[in-house]
Amino acid sequence: MPAFVPPGVIGHNRSLVTRNYAVLPPDGMFPSLLPGLRDAQVYYQATPRMGARFVQGRLEVLPGGGTREPRQDGLEHFLFVLAGTLDVAAGRETAALAAGGFAYVPAGTALSFVNRGTEAVQAVWIKRRYVPAPGHAAPAPRFGSREATPRTLVDDSGRWRQYLLGTADMTMDFEMNVMGFAPGTHFHCVETHIFEHGLVMLEGQGLQLLDREWHELWTGDFVWMGSFVPQQFYCTGWEGAAYLLYKDVNRDVE
Ligand code: UGY
Ligand code: MN
């Protein structure tokens, strides 16, 4: 008799890391414990170690856990709550963020968070070095929610967008957008652009083109797309799909 091999251990791995893109389903990810956090851990998904120019991870905060001290690392931060409720402070401003709630904390503003609830918090955590724009003031802290952000329909394509931090705002050096798809819909072209992406599947499923290959994506999956990776998304399944997308924008290159 051959030895029993549980499904998914050998031969069913969907994780893939290449020079300029990665597909990282949640299974198989390992958490990092950090000195600045108590009862919390981060599953890093995009970092400069793989070639990304930003850092993105899934933050897990147990009840009572959070930052040990207000964090002053000189970076700008974005938090988006996936489950549970997280109390976030950006300097003197605070908000209790339920699922779909988000916070933008500018560089130079102290960030702290704590889980005062009874269930574990899951959140998207992005951080990066802010690139100032000459002639533009630095952005202020922002809190909001997906629920309160209007949906912009893309013509009659069956697709829609939510610009969580606005769009074409030159004070900002990145956007966070929710891209939504009715079943069977897709972008009008294969995109190839300078912008980098961190993608988290929030709902549904689809097929993601990366360079020359299609990858099936399910809720909870993460994708890193470096600059100029040919990309397209095709919504499969019956329910429609949506993902949260980091996009670095509004800055020139040397
Ligand atoms: O705005 C974008 O770059 C977006 N359409 N890209 C993507 O969803 N992969
Ligand atoms: Mn794109």
mmCIF file of C-alpha atoms and ligand atoms in Angstrom:
data_model
loop_
_atom_site.group_PDB
_atom_site.id
_atom_site.type_symbol
_atom_site.label_atom_id
_atom_site.label_comp_id
_atom_site.label_asym_id
_atom_site.label_seq_id
_atom_site.Cartn_x
_atom_site.Cartn_y
_atom_site.Cartn_z
ATOM 1 C CA MET A 1 0.000 0.000 0.000
ATOM 2 C CA PRO A 2 1.356 3.476 -0.807
ATOM 3 C CA ALA A 3 1.705 5.812 2.194
ATOM 4 C CA PHE A 4 -1.337 8.069 2.707
ATOM 5 C CA VAL A 5 -0.678 11.592 1.399
ATOM 6 C CA PRO A 6 -3.228 14.186 2.539
ATOM 7 C CA PRO A 7 -4.634 16.235 -0.332
ATOM 8 C CA GLY A 8 -2.911 19.558 -0.763
ATOM 9 C CA VAL A 9 0.412 18.476 0.681
ATOM 10 C CA ILE A 10 2.026 17.323 -2.535
ATOM 11 C CA GLY A 11 1.010 18.212 -6.051
ATOM 12 C CA HIS A 12 -1.778 20.666 -5.189
ATOM 13 C CA ASN A 13 0.292 23.711 -4.330
ATOM 14 C CA ARG A 14 -0.952 26.940 -5.940
ATOM 15 C CA SER A 15 1.773 29.183 -4.428
ATOM 16 C CA LEU A 16 4.100 30.684 -7.005
ATOM 17 C CA VAL A 17 6.809 33.323 -6.738
ATOM 18 C CA THR A 18 8.550 34.673 -9.826
ATOM 19 C CA ARG A 19 10.848 37.632 -10.490
ATOM 20 C CA ASN A 20 7.979 40.081 -10.960
ATOM 21 C CA TYR A 21 4.786 38.457 -9.687
ATOM 22 C CA ALA A 22 3.569 36.057 -7.034
ATOM 23 C CA VAL A 23 0.398 34.116 -6.212
ATOM 24 C CA LEU A 24 0.078 33.367 -2.503
ATOM 25 C CA PRO A 25 -2.977 31.463 -1.249
ATOM 26 C CA PRO A 26 -3.336 31.621 2.569
ATOM 27 C CA ASP A 27 -2.492 27.951 3.143
ATOM 28 C CA GLY A 28 1.236 27.503 3.540
ATOM 29 C CA MET A 29 1.902 31.073 4.704
ATOM 30 C CA PHE A 30 3.912 31.397 7.922
ATOM 31 C CA PRO A 31 3.400 34.210 10.453
ATOM 32 C CA SER A 32 6.019 36.630 11.762
ATOM 33 C CA LEU A 33 5.960 37.707 15.400
ATOM 34 C CA LEU A 34 7.228 41.268 15.824
ATOM 35 C CA PRO A 35 8.781 43.024 18.829
ATOM 36 C CA GLY A 36 6.325 45.936 18.531
ATOM 37 C CA LEU A 37 3.216 43.699 18.676
ATOM 38 C CA ARG A 38 1.507 41.806 21.487
ATOM 39 C CA ASP A 39 -0.799 38.828 20.742
ATOM 40 C CA ALA A 40 -0.603 39.654 17.056
ATOM 41 C CA GLN A 41 1.245 38.358 14.004
ATOM 42 C CA VAL A 42 1.796 39.258 10.366
ATOM 43 C CA TYR A 43 1.730 36.963 7.339
ATOM 44 C CA TYR A 44 3.984 38.930 4.985
ATOM 45 C CA GLN A 45 2.920 38.658 1.355
ATOM 46 C CA ALA A 46 4.881 41.358 -0.505
ATOM 47 C CA THR A 47 8.196 42.834 0.628
ATOM 48 C CA PRO A 48 11.377 44.199 -0.997
ATOM 49 C CA ARG A 49 12.892 40.740 -0.386
ATOM 50 C CA MET A 50 10.862 39.449 -3.347
ATOM 51 C CA GLY A 51 11.295 42.585 -5.454
ATOM 52 C CA ALA A 52 8.250 44.594 -4.354
ATOM 53 C CA ARG A 53 8.687 48.307 -3.569
ATOM 54 C CA PHE A 54 6.134 48.205 -0.740
ATOM 55 C CA VAL A 55 5.255 45.910 2.153
ATOM 56 C CA GLN A 56 1.929 44.128 2.447
ATOM 57 C CA GLY A 57 0.788 41.487 4.890
ATOM 58 C CA ARG A 58 -2.250 39.963 6.570
ATOM 59 C CA LEU A 59 -2.348 41.123 10.182
ATOM 60 C CA GLU A 60 -3.961 38.879 12.789
ATOM 61 C CA VAL A 61 -4.703 40.425 16.204
ATOM 62 C CA LEU A 62 -6.068 38.293 19.044
ATOM 63 C CA PRO A 63 -8.506 39.758 21.589
ATOM 64 C CA GLY A 64 -6.524 42.135 23.836
ATOM 65 C CA GLY A 65 -3.626 42.259 21.376
ATOM 66 C CA GLY A 66 -2.190 45.144 19.388
ATOM 67 C CA THR A 67 0.766 47.513 19.228
ATOM 68 C CA ARG A 68 2.880 47.732 22.401
ATOM 69 C CA GLU A 69 3.674 51.439 21.853
ATOM 70 C CA PRO A 70 2.499 53.991 19.277
ATOM 71 C CA ARG A 71 4.547 53.145 16.203
ATOM 72 C CA GLN A 72 6.807 55.925 14.830
ATOM 73 C CA ASP A 73 8.653 54.333 11.919
ATOM 74 C CA GLY A 74 8.514 57.235 9.431
ATOM 75 C CA LEU A 75 6.459 55.134 6.985
ATOM 76 C CA GLU A 76 2.924 55.659 5.724
ATOM 77 C CA HIS A 77 0.445 52.908 6.618
ATOM 78 C CA PHE A 78 -2.884 51.568 5.377
ATOM 79 C CA LEU A 79 -5.081 49.161 7.347
ATOM 80 C CA PHE A 80 -8.227 47.471 5.996
ATOM 81 C CA VAL A 81 -10.216 45.242 8.344
ATOM 82 C CA LEU A 82 -11.377 41.914 6.907
ATOM 83 C CA ALA A 83 -12.931 40.442 10.092
ATOM 84 C CA GLY A 84 -13.478 41.557 13.684
ATOM 85 C CA THR A 85 -13.199 45.121 14.988
ATOM 86 C CA LEU A 86 -9.902 46.961 15.366
ATOM 87 C CA ASP A 87 -9.464 50.228 17.273
ATOM 88 C CA VAL A 88 -6.930 52.287 15.319
ATOM 89 C CA ALA A 89 -5.248 55.552 16.311
ATOM 90 C CA ALA A 90 -3.480 57.873 13.862
ATOM 91 C CA GLY A 91 -1.880 60.480 16.102
ATOM 92 C CA ARG A 92 -4.788 61.907 18.130
ATOM 93 C CA GLU A 93 -7.495 60.636 15.776
ATOM 94 C CA THR A 94 -9.109 57.300 16.554
ATOM 95 C CA ALA A 95 -11.740 55.011 15.037
ATOM 96 C CA ALA A 96 -13.198 51.574 15.710
ATOM 97 C CA LEU A 97 -12.970 49.789 12.366
ATOM 98 C CA ALA A 98 -15.383 46.928 11.682
ATOM 99 C CA ALA A 99 -15.046 44.681 8.603
ATOM 100 C CA GLY A 100 -14.666 46.915 5.551
ATOM 101 C CA GLY A 101 -13.314 49.814 7.643
ATOM 102 C CA PHE A 102 -9.947 51.320 6.783
ATOM 103 C CA ALA A 103 -7.363 53.820 8.023
ATOM 104 C CA TYR A 104 -4.638 55.749 6.220
ATOM 105 C CA VAL A 105 -1.856 56.908 8.543
ATOM 106 C CA PRO A 106 0.599 59.358 6.934
ATOM 107 C CA ALA A 107 4.366 59.173 7.409
ATOM 108 C CA GLY A 108 5.359 60.957 10.615
ATOM 109 C CA THR A 109 2.035 60.223 12.380
ATOM 110 C CA ALA A 110 2.107 57.632 15.177
ATOM 111 C CA LEU A 111 0.100 54.465 14.504
ATOM 112 C CA SER A 112 -1.372 52.224 17.178
ATOM 113 C CA PHE A 113 -4.084 49.574 17.178
ATOM 114 C CA VAL A 114 -5.762 47.265 19.674
ATOM 115 C CA ASN A 115 -8.376 44.531 19.474
ATOM 116 C CA ARG A 116 -10.910 45.249 22.247
ATOM 117 C CA GLY A 117 -13.359 42.663 20.869
ATOM 118 C CA THR A 118 -13.831 38.971 21.579
ATOM 119 C CA GLU A 119 -12.945 37.591 18.125
ATOM 120 C CA ALA A 120 -9.612 37.663 16.307
ATOM 121 C CA VAL A 121 -9.120 40.544 13.878
ATOM 122 C CA GLN A 122 -7.910 39.906 10.333
ATOM 123 C CA ALA A 123 -6.691 42.959 8.457
ATOM 124 C CA VAL A 124 -4.696 43.975 5.397
ATOM 125 C CA TRP A 125 -1.625 45.992 6.457
ATOM 126 C CA ILE A 126 0.378 47.989 3.907
ATOM 127 C CA LYS A 127 3.368 50.188 4.654
ATOM 128 C CA ARG A 128 5.798 52.076 2.464
ATOM 129 C CA ARG A 129 8.110 55.079 2.374
ATOM 130 C CA TYR A 130 6.176 58.192 1.368
ATOM 131 C CA VAL A 131 7.381 60.068 -1.727
ATOM 132 C CA PRO A 132 6.458 63.772 -1.330
ATOM 133 C CA ALA A 133 5.146 65.745 -4.308
ATOM 134 C CA PRO A 134 6.726 69.184 -4.802
ATOM 135 C CA GLY A 135 4.068 71.875 -4.452
ATOM 136 C CA HIS A 136 1.609 69.583 -2.668
ATOM 137 C CA ALA A 137 0.994 69.304 1.063
ATOM 138 C CA ALA A 138 1.414 65.905 2.671
ATOM 139 C CA PRO A 139 -1.860 64.009 3.169
ATOM 140 C CA ALA A 140 -3.687 63.944 6.523
ATOM 141 C CA PRO A 141 -4.904 60.808 8.363
ATOM 142 C CA ARG A 142 -8.095 59.308 6.943
ATOM 143 C CA PHE A 143 -10.639 56.825 8.211
ATOM 144 C CA GLY A 144 -13.469 55.347 6.176
ATOM 145 C CA SER A 145 -15.309 52.225 5.191
ATOM 146 C CA ARG A 146 -16.034 50.297 2.056
ATOM 147 C CA GLU A 147 -19.749 50.609 2.831
ATOM 148 C CA ALA A 148 -19.599 54.427 2.778
ATOM 149 C CA THR A 149 -17.475 54.649 -0.386
ATOM 150 C CA PRO A 150 -19.495 55.164 -3.585
ATOM 151 C CA ARG A 151 -19.332 52.614 -6.382
ATOM 152 C CA THR A 152 -18.296 53.931 -9.781
ATOM 153 C CA LEU A 153 -19.746 51.851 -12.597
ATOM 154 C CA VAL A 154 -17.436 51.269 -15.544
ATOM 155 C CA ASP A 155 -19.779 52.064 -18.447
ATOM 156 C CA ASP A 156 -22.124 49.114 -18.932
ATOM 157 C CA SER A 157 -19.344 46.543 -18.614
ATOM 158 C CA GLY A 158 -20.703 44.908 -15.428
ATOM 159 C CA ARG A 159 -17.616 46.153 -13.595
ATOM 160 C CA TRP A 160 -17.399 48.726 -10.816
ATOM 161 C CA ARG A 161 -14.764 50.415 -8.618
ATOM 162 C CA GLN A 162 -14.520 51.985 -5.186
ATOM 163 C CA TYR A 163 -11.701 54.489 -4.677
ATOM 164 C CA LEU A 164 -11.169 54.147 -0.927
ATOM 165 C CA LEU A 165 -8.525 56.906 -0.766
ATOM 166 C CA GLY A 166 -9.743 58.880 -3.779
ATOM 167 C CA THR A 167 -8.157 58.956 -7.212
ATOM 168 C CA ALA A 168 -5.921 61.455 -9.054
ATOM 169 C CA ASP A 169 -5.007 63.023 -5.693
ATOM 170 C CA MET A 170 -1.405 64.218 -6.178
ATOM 171 C CA THR A 171 -0.783 64.386 -2.423
ATOM 172 C CA MET A 172 -1.053 60.563 -2.414
ATOM 173 C CA ASP A 173 1.577 58.214 -3.833
ATOM 174 C CA PHE A 174 -0.707 55.172 -3.857
ATOM 175 C CA GLU A 175 -4.377 54.298 -4.279
ATOM 176 C CA MET A 176 -6.438 51.587 -2.611
ATOM 177 C CA ASN A 177 -9.292 50.517 -4.845
ATOM 178 C CA VAL A 178 -11.925 47.804 -4.688
ATOM 179 C CA MET A 179 -12.483 46.353 -8.163
ATOM 180 C CA GLY A 180 -15.830 44.590 -8.629
ATOM 181 C CA PHE A 181 -16.970 42.211 -11.356
ATOM 182 C CA ALA A 182 -20.334 40.731 -12.323
ATOM 183 C CA PRO A 183 -20.094 37.029 -13.242
ATOM 184 C CA GLY A 184 -18.411 36.517 -16.605
ATOM 185 C CA THR A 185 -16.969 40.044 -16.868
ATOM 186 C CA HIS A 186 -13.342 41.067 -17.435
ATOM 187 C CA PHE A 187 -11.221 44.124 -18.245
ATOM 188 C CA HIS A 188 -11.447 45.546 -21.751
ATOM 189 C CA CYS A 189 -7.774 44.726 -22.420
ATOM 190 C CA VAL A 190 -4.705 42.998 -21.039
ATOM 191 C CA GLU A 191 -3.078 45.784 -18.996
ATOM 192 C CA THR A 192 0.676 46.369 -19.023
ATOM 193 C CA HIS A 193 1.660 49.358 -16.903
ATOM 194 C CA ILE A 194 4.323 50.832 -14.674
ATOM 195 C CA PHE A 195 2.130 50.596 -11.566
ATOM 196 C CA GLU A 196 2.702 47.863 -9.023
ATOM 197 C CA HIS A 197 -0.161 45.962 -7.363
ATOM 198 C CA GLY A 198 -0.948 44.032 -4.205
ATOM 199 C CA LEU A 199 -4.268 42.229 -4.685
ATOM 200 C CA VAL A 200 -6.413 40.577 -1.994
ATOM 201 C CA MET A 201 -9.462 38.601 -3.136
ATOM 202 C CA LEU A 202 -12.340 39.824 -0.967
ATOM 203 C CA GLU A 203 -15.214 37.929 -2.570
ATOM 204 C CA GLY A 204 -15.856 35.345 -5.233
ATOM 205 C CA GLN A 205 -13.411 33.771 -7.610
ATOM 206 C CA GLY A 206 -11.816 34.334 -10.975
ATOM 207 C CA LEU A 207 -8.985 33.722 -13.378
ATOM 208 C CA GLN A 208 -5.998 36.058 -13.178
ATOM 209 C CA LEU A 209 -3.641 36.441 -16.125
ATOM 210 C CA LEU A 210 -0.042 37.068 -15.064
ATOM 211 C CA ASP A 211 2.358 37.394 -17.954
ATOM 212 C CA ARG A 212 1.406 34.407 -20.154
ATOM 213 C CA GLU A 213 -0.294 32.194 -17.525
ATOM 214 C CA TRP A 214 -3.786 32.057 -16.057
ATOM 215 C CA HIS A 215 -4.151 31.399 -12.320
ATOM 216 C CA GLU A 216 -7.346 30.537 -10.496
ATOM 217 C CA LEU A 217 -8.011 32.924 -7.577
ATOM 218 C CA TRP A 218 -10.329 32.329 -4.645
ATOM 219 C CA THR A 219 -11.425 34.497 -1.737
ATOM 220 C CA GLY A 220 -8.459 35.091 0.587
ATOM 221 C CA ASP A 221 -5.756 34.697 -2.074
ATOM 222 C CA PHE A 222 -3.031 37.319 -2.494
ATOM 223 C CA VAL A 223 -1.282 38.366 -5.728
ATOM 224 C CA TRP A 224 1.736 40.630 -6.140
ATOM 225 C CA MET A 225 2.147 42.188 -9.594
ATOM 226 C CA GLY A 226 5.379 44.064 -10.264
ATOM 227 C CA SER A 227 5.657 46.847 -12.828
ATOM 228 C CA PHE A 228 4.804 45.896 -16.423
ATOM 229 C CA VAL A 229 3.394 42.438 -15.691
ATOM 230 C CA PRO A 230 0.708 41.785 -18.328
ATOM 231 C CA GLN A 231 -2.522 41.337 -16.339
ATOM 232 C CA GLN A 232 -6.209 40.586 -16.867
ATOM 233 C CA PHE A 233 -8.981 39.304 -14.573
ATOM 234 C CA TYR A 234 -11.909 37.165 -15.639
ATOM 235 C CA CYS A 235 -14.709 36.660 -13.120
ATOM 236 C CA THR A 236 -15.852 33.050 -12.867
ATOM 237 C CA GLY A 237 -18.502 31.533 -10.575
ATOM 238 C CA TRP A 238 -22.100 32.722 -10.052
ATOM 239 C CA GLU A 239 -21.729 35.365 -7.372
ATOM 240 C CA GLY A 240 -19.511 38.059 -8.844
ATOM 241 C CA ALA A 241 -16.092 38.889 -7.448
ATOM 242 C CA ALA A 242 -14.282 41.783 -5.789
ATOM 243 C CA TYR A 243 -10.688 42.431 -4.809
ATOM 244 C CA LEU A 244 -8.807 45.090 -2.882
ATOM 245 C CA LEU A 245 -5.998 46.553 -4.965
ATOM 246 C CA TYR A 246 -2.908 48.526 -3.941
ATOM 247 C CA LYS A 247 -1.590 50.667 -6.807
ATOM 248 C CA ASP A 248 1.405 53.048 -6.657
ATOM 249 C CA VAL A 249 0.521 56.165 -8.655
ATOM 250 C CA ASN A 250 1.125 59.891 -9.227
ATOM 251 C CA ARG A 251 4.923 59.952 -9.088
ATOM 252 C CA ASP A 252 7.541 60.385 -11.825
ATOM 253 C CA VAL A 253 10.423 57.982 -12.395
ATOM 254 C CA GLU A 254 14.128 58.779 -12.838
HETATM 255 O O1 UGY B 1 -6.318 50.009 -12.178
HETATM 256 C C1 UGY B 1 -5.677 49.008 -12.437
HETATM 257 O O2 UGY B 1 -4.485 49.041 -12.707
HETATM 258 C C2 UGY B 1 -6.424 47.685 -12.425
HETATM 259 N N1 UGY B 1 -7.396 47.660 -13.458
HETATM 260 N N2 UGY B 1 -5.520 46.554 -12.505
HETATM 261 C C3 UGY B 1 -5.903 45.320 -12.069
HETATM 262 O O3 UGY B 1 -7.015 45.153 -11.559
HETATM 263 N N3 UGY B 1 -5.004 44.324 -12.207
HETATM 264 MN MN MN B 2 -3.498 47.125 -13.155
#
